[in-house]
CSV table of C-alpha atoms in Angstrom, one decimal:
chain,number,residue,atom,x,y,z
A,1217,MET,CA,101.0,79.4,141.7
A,1218,SER,CA,103.9,81.7,142.3
A,1219,THR,CA,104.0,85.4,141.6
A,1220,SER,CA,107.8,85.2,140.9
A,1221,GLU,CA,107.4,82.5,138.1
A,1222,THR,CA,107.9,84.3,134.9
A,1223,HIS,CA,104.8,83.3,132.5
A,1224,SER,CA,105.8,84.3,129.2
A,1225,ILE,CA,105.1,83.8,125.1
A,1226,GLN,CA,107.5,83.7,122.7
A,1227,VAL,CA,106.7,83.8,119.0
A,1228,LYS,CA,109.2,82.7,116.5
A,1229,ASN,CA,109.4,83.0,112.8
A,1230,LEU,CA,105.4,82.7,112.8
A,1231,THR,CA,103.5,82.6,109.7
A,1232,ILE,CA,99.8,82.9,110.2
A,1233,GLY,CA,96.8,82.0,107.8
A,1234,TYR,CA,93.8,79.6,106.5
A,1235,LYS,CA,95.1,76.4,104.9
A,1236,THR,CA,96.7,77.6,101.8
A,1237,LYS,CA,96.0,81.3,102.0
A,1238,MET,CA,98.8,82.9,104.0
A,1239,VAL,CA,97.8,86.1,105.8
A,1240,CYS,CA,101.5,87.5,107.5
A,1241,LYS,CA,104.5,85.8,107.9
A,1242,ASN,CA,107.9,86.8,109.8
A,1243,ILE,CA,106.1,87.3,113.0
A,1244,ASP,CA,108.8,87.4,116.2
A,1245,PHE,CA,108.0,89.0,119.4
A,1246,ASN,CA,108.0,87.9,123.2
A,1247,VAL,CA,106.0,89.1,126.1
A,1248,SER,CA,106.9,88.6,129.7
A,1249,SER,CA,105.1,88.0,133.0
A,1250,GLY,CA,103.7,91.3,134.3
A,1251,GLN,CA,103.4,93.0,130.6
A,1252,LEU,CA,100.1,94.3,128.8
A,1253,CYS,CA,101.1,94.1,124.9
A,1254,ALA,CA,98.7,95.6,122.1
A,1255,ILE,CA,98.7,94.0,118.9
A,1256,ILE,CA,98.1,96.7,116.1
A,1257,GLY,CA,98.0,97.3,112.5
A,1258,VAL,CA,95.9,98.2,109.6
A,1259,ASN,CA,92.5,96.4,108.6
A,1260,GLY,CA,93.2,93.0,107.2
A,1261,VAL,CA,96.6,92.5,108.2
A,1262,GLY,CA,96.1,89.6,110.2
A,1263,LYS,CA,95.5,90.9,114.0
A,1264,SER,CA,92.7,88.7,114.9
A,1265,THR,CA,94.2,85.7,113.1
A,1266,LEU,CA,97.2,86.0,115.1
A,1267,LEU,CA,95.4,85.9,118.4
A,1268,ARG,CA,93.3,83.2,117.4
A,1269,THR,CA,96.5,81.2,116.2
A,1270,LEU,CA,98.1,82.1,119.8
A,1271,GLY,CA,95.0,80.8,121.3
A,1272,LYS,CA,95.4,77.6,119.2
A,1273,LEU,CA,91.9,78.4,117.9
A,1274,GLN,CA,93.2,77.9,114.6
A,1275,PRO,CA,96.6,76.1,113.4
A,1276,LYS,CA,99.5,77.9,112.5
A,1277,LEU,CA,101.0,77.8,109.0
A,1278,SER,CA,104.7,77.6,110.1
A,1279,GLY,CA,106.9,78.9,113.0
A,1280,ASP,CA,107.0,78.2,116.7
A,1281,ILE,CA,104.9,79.5,119.7
A,1282,LEU,CA,106.3,78.6,122.9
A,1283,ILE,CA,104.2,79.1,126.4
A,1284,ASP,CA,106.7,79.0,129.3
A,1285,GLY,CA,108.9,77.4,127.0
A,1286,SER,CA,106.9,74.5,125.4
A,1287,SER,CA,105.5,74.5,122.2
A,1288,LEU,CA,101.7,75.5,122.0
A,1289,GLU,CA,101.0,72.1,120.0
A,1290,LYS,CA,102.2,70.2,123.2
A,1291,PHE,CA,99.1,71.2,125.5
A,1292,THR,CA,95.8,69.6,125.8
A,1293,SER,CA,93.0,71.5,126.0
A,1294,GLN,CA,92.5,71.0,129.7
A,1295,GLU,CA,96.4,71.8,130.1
A,1296,LEU,CA,95.9,74.8,127.7
A,1297,ALA,CA,92.7,76.1,129.8
A,1298,LYS,CA,95.0,76.6,133.0
A,1299,LYS,CA,97.7,78.3,130.9
A,1300,LEU,CA,95.4,80.9,129.0
A,1301,SER,CA,92.2,82.3,128.9
A,1302,PHE,CA,90.5,84.0,125.8
A,1303,VAL,CA,88.0,87.2,125.5
A,1304,LEU,CA,86.5,87.0,122.2
A,1305,THR,CA,84.5,90.0,120.3
A,1306,GLU,CA,81.6,87.6,120.0
A,1307,GLN,CA,78.7,88.3,122.6
A,1308,PRO,CA,78.2,85.0,124.9
A,1309,ALA,CA,75.3,82.4,124.3
A,1310,SER,CA,74.7,82.8,128.0
A,1311,LYS,CA,73.5,86.4,128.5
A,1312,ASN,CA,70.5,85.0,130.6
A,1313,LEU,CA,73.2,84.1,133.6
A,1314,THR,CA,73.8,86.4,136.2
A,1315,VAL,CA,77.2,88.4,136.3
A,1316,GLN,CA,78.2,86.1,139.0
A,1317,GLU,CA,77.2,83.0,137.2
A,1318,LEU,CA,78.7,84.3,134.0
A,1319,ILE,CA,81.9,84.7,135.9
A,1320,ALA,CA,82.0,81.5,137.5
A,1321,LEU,CA,82.0,79.7,134.3
A,1322,GLY,CA,85.8,80.9,134.2
A,1323,ARG,CA,86.6,78.2,136.9
A,1324,GLN,CA,85.6,75.2,134.9
A,1325,PRO,CA,89.3,73.8,134.2
A,1326,TYR,CA,89.3,73.5,138.1
A,1327,THR,CA,85.7,72.4,139.2
A,1328,ASN,CA,85.0,68.7,139.3
A,1329,TRP,CA,82.7,66.8,136.8
A,1330,ILE,CA,79.5,68.5,138.6
A,1331,GLY,CA,80.9,71.8,138.7
A,1332,THR,CA,81.1,72.2,142.5
A,1333,LEU,CA,83.0,75.3,143.2
A,1334,THR,CA,85.2,75.0,146.1
A,1335,THR,CA,86.5,77.6,148.5
A,1336,GLU,CA,89.4,78.8,146.4
A,1337,ASP,CA,87.1,78.9,143.3
A,1338,ARG,CA,84.7,81.4,145.2
A,1339,ALA,CA,87.5,83.6,146.3
A,1340,GLN,CA,88.7,83.9,142.5
A,1341,ILE,CA,85.2,85.1,141.8
A,1342,VAL,CA,84.8,87.7,144.5
A,1343,ASP,CA,88.2,88.8,143.4
A,1344,SER,CA,87.5,89.2,139.7
A,1345,LEU,CA,84.1,90.9,140.8
A,1346,THR,CA,85.9,93.2,143.0
A,1347,SER,CA,88.8,93.9,140.4
A,1348,PHE,CA,86.5,94.8,137.6
A,1349,LEU,CA,84.2,97.1,139.8
A,1350,LEU,CA,81.3,94.5,139.2
A,1351,LYS,CA,80.4,93.6,143.0
A,1352,ASP,CA,77.0,95.9,143.0
A,1353,LEU,CA,76.1,94.3,139.6
A,1354,ARG,CA,77.0,90.6,140.7
A,1355,HIS,CA,73.1,89.5,140.7
A,1356,ARG,CA,71.9,91.2,137.3
A,1357,LYS,CA,71.2,89.5,134.2
A,1358,CYS,CA,74.0,90.0,131.5
A,1359,HIS,CA,71.2,91.1,128.9
A,1360,GLN,CA,70.8,93.9,131.1
A,1361,LEU,CA,74.0,95.5,131.0
A,1362,SER,CA,75.7,98.1,128.9
A,1363,ASP,CA,78.2,97.2,126.3
A,1364,GLY,CA,81.1,98.7,128.8
A,1365,GLN,CA,79.8,96.7,131.7
A,1366,LEU,CA,79.4,93.2,129.9
A,1367,GLN,CA,83.0,93.7,128.7
A,1368,ARG,CA,84.0,94.0,132.0
A,1369,VAL,CA,82.3,90.8,133.0
A,1370,LEU,CA,83.9,89.0,130.2
A,1371,ILE,CA,87.4,89.9,131.1
A,1372,ALA,CA,86.5,89.0,134.7
A,1373,ARG,CA,85.6,85.8,133.8
A,1374,ALA,CA,88.9,85.5,132.4
A,1375,MET,CA,90.7,86.8,135.3
A,1376,ALA,CA,88.8,84.0,137.6
A,1377,GLN,CA,90.1,81.3,135.0
A,1378,ASN,CA,93.3,82.4,136.8
A,1379,THR,CA,95.5,81.7,133.8
A,1380,PRO,CA,99.1,83.3,133.4
A,1381,LEU,CA,98.2,84.6,130.0
A,1382,ILE,CA,95.2,86.3,128.7
A,1383,LEU,CA,94.3,87.1,124.9
A,1384,LEU,CA,91.5,89.6,124.0
A,1385,ASP,CA,90.1,90.4,120.6
A,1386,GLU,CA,89.2,94.0,120.3
A,1387,PRO,CA,88.2,94.6,124.2
A,1388,THR,CA,87.5,98.1,123.5
A,1389,THR,CA,85.2,97.9,120.5
A,1390,HIS,CA,81.8,99.7,120.5
A,1391,LEU,CA,82.8,101.8,123.8
A,1392,ASP,CA,83.1,105.3,124.3
A,1393,LEU,CA,86.5,107.0,125.1
A,1394,TYR,CA,85.8,107.0,129.1
A,1395,HIS,CA,85.0,103.5,129.0
A,1396,LYS,CA,87.8,102.3,126.5
A,1397,VAL,CA,90.1,104.2,128.8
A,1398,GLN,CA,88.8,102.3,132.0
A,1399,ILE,CA,89.0,98.7,130.4
A,1400,LEU,CA,92.7,99.4,129.2
A,1401,LYS,CA,93.6,100.7,132.7
A,1402,LEU,CA,92.3,97.8,134.3
A,1403,LEU,CA,93.8,95.4,131.9
A,1404,GLN,CA,97.3,97.4,132.7
A,1405,GLN,CA,96.5,96.9,136.6
A,1406,LEU,CA,96.0,93.3,136.3
A,1407,ALA,CA,99.0,92.7,134.2
A,1408,HIS,CA,101.3,94.7,136.8
A,1409,ASP,CA,99.6,93.7,140.0
A,1410,LYS,CA,99.1,90.1,139.3
A,1411,LYS,CA,101.9,89.4,137.0
A,1412,LYS,CA,99.8,88.3,134.1
A,1413,THR,CA,100.8,88.4,130.5
A,1414,ILE,CA,98.0,90.1,128.6
A,1415,LEU,CA,98.1,90.7,124.7
A,1416,PHE,CA,94.9,92.2,122.7
A,1417,THR,CA,94.2,93.5,119.5
A,1418,THR,CA,93.2,96.8,118.9
A,1419,HIS,CA,92.4,99.9,116.8
A,1420,GLU,CA,93.2,102.8,119.5
A,1421,ILE,CA,96.6,103.1,118.7
A,1422,ASP,CA,96.9,106.4,120.9
A,1423,LEU,CA,95.7,104.7,123.8
A,1424,ALA,CA,98.0,101.8,123.4
A,1425,ILE,CA,101.1,103.9,122.8
A,1426,GLN,CA,100.1,105.6,126.5
A,1427,LEU,CA,99.1,102.3,128.4
A,1428,CYS,CA,101.2,99.4,126.9
A,1429,ASP,CA,104.4,98.1,128.0
A,1430,LYS,CA,104.7,96.5,124.7
A,1431,ILE,CA,103.3,96.8,121.2
A,1432,VAL,CA,103.5,94.4,118.3
A,1433,LEU,CA,103.0,96.2,115.0
A,1434,LEU,CA,101.8,94.2,112.1
A,1435,ASP,CA,102.7,96.0,109.1
A,1436,GLY,CA,102.8,92.9,106.7
A,1437,ASN,CA,106.6,93.2,106.1
A,1438,GLU,CA,108.9,93.9,109.1
A,1439,ASN,CA,106.3,93.3,111.8
A,1440,PRO,CA,108.4,95.1,114.5
A,1441,SER,CA,107.8,94.8,118.1
A,1442,GLY,CA,108.9,96.5,121.3
A,1443,THR,CA,108.0,99.2,123.8
A,1444,PRO,CA,106.0,102.1,122.6
A,1445,CYS,CA,109.3,104.7,122.9
A,1446,GLU,CA,111.3,102.0,120.9
A,1447,LEU,CA,109.0,102.0,118.3
A,1448,ILE,CA,108.3,105.5,117.9
A,1449,GLU,CA,112.1,106.3,117.8
A,1450,GLN,CA,112.5,103.7,115.0
A,1451,LYS,CA,109.8,105.8,113.2
A,1452,HIS,CA,107.5,102.4,112.7
A,1453,PHE,CA,104.4,104.5,113.5
A,1454,GLU,CA,105.3,107.2,110.8
A,1455,ARG,CA,105.2,104.4,108.3
A,1456,LEU,CA,101.9,103.0,109.4
A,1457,PHE,CA,99.4,104.6,107.2
A,1458,PRO,CA,99.5,106.6,103.9
A,1459,SER,CA,101.1,109.8,105.0
A,1460,GLU,CA,98.8,111.9,102.7
A,1461,MET,CA,95.9,111.3,105.0
A,1462,VAL,CA,97.3,111.0,108.5
A,1463,GLN,CA,100.8,111.8,109.8
A,1464,PHE,CA,102.4,110.7,113.2
A,1465,ASP,CA,103.6,113.1,115.5
A,1466,ALA,CA,106.5,111.9,117.7
A,1467,LYS,CA,106.1,114.8,120.1
A,1468,THR,CA,102.6,114.1,121.4
A,1469,SER,CA,102.9,110.3,120.3
A,1470,SER,CA,99.6,110.6,118.3
A,1471,PHE,CA,98.3,110.6,114.9
A,1472,LYS,CA,97.0,114.0,113.4
A,1473,VAL,CA,94.8,114.6,110.2
A,1474,ASN,CA,96.4,116.4,107.3
A,1475,LYS,CA,93.9,119.1,106.8
């Protein structure tokens, strides 16, 4: 896979929801190869619904989702498994596996019917173990890991899948500040160094502003997107929450509690 190839996702006039229940509409954005993008917004606005729709885990209500210029609907499950990988908040059912075994599952789209790993598969697994600081833990059972370690394993499995696009739902939930920053820095590195397109949902708006190349801000109205600087200049963060409780300070790019 050529690293000069630009893998991107484009979303045009998208409406998301469940059958007859519309959750959010007027969603337009695109993310290019090598970019880390956060999806932010208040609770219930549809962040996880958007991510699941982008990953074809649930159908869109209307609009277009294009991956490398092709409509998401055109991809078979097998084709899509080579285009995008998903890291959900649910704990894996296979926590009795070792770290290395769980990461090896990321190679399933490429292995033959009996799951034999090739030299290329093994190289991808080692690269993932190394990139996410897991080599020393590779023989440990997943149920013996801390939340932060397990999160690194799940992202490393997505990296081993070697897809141009990676989607993550709340990858820093239940982690302390140090491990939140560690995970997001590793994702930033993965996007920039390996030219991946990475989208993730998060409540960590301050961290997203500091570390992301792009942000999609779901507000249920305009749903703006752009670089953190663009969104700050356009005062979108200032309108995100009711101002009587918290206010956005553009100078420090952070939210302040009104005392």
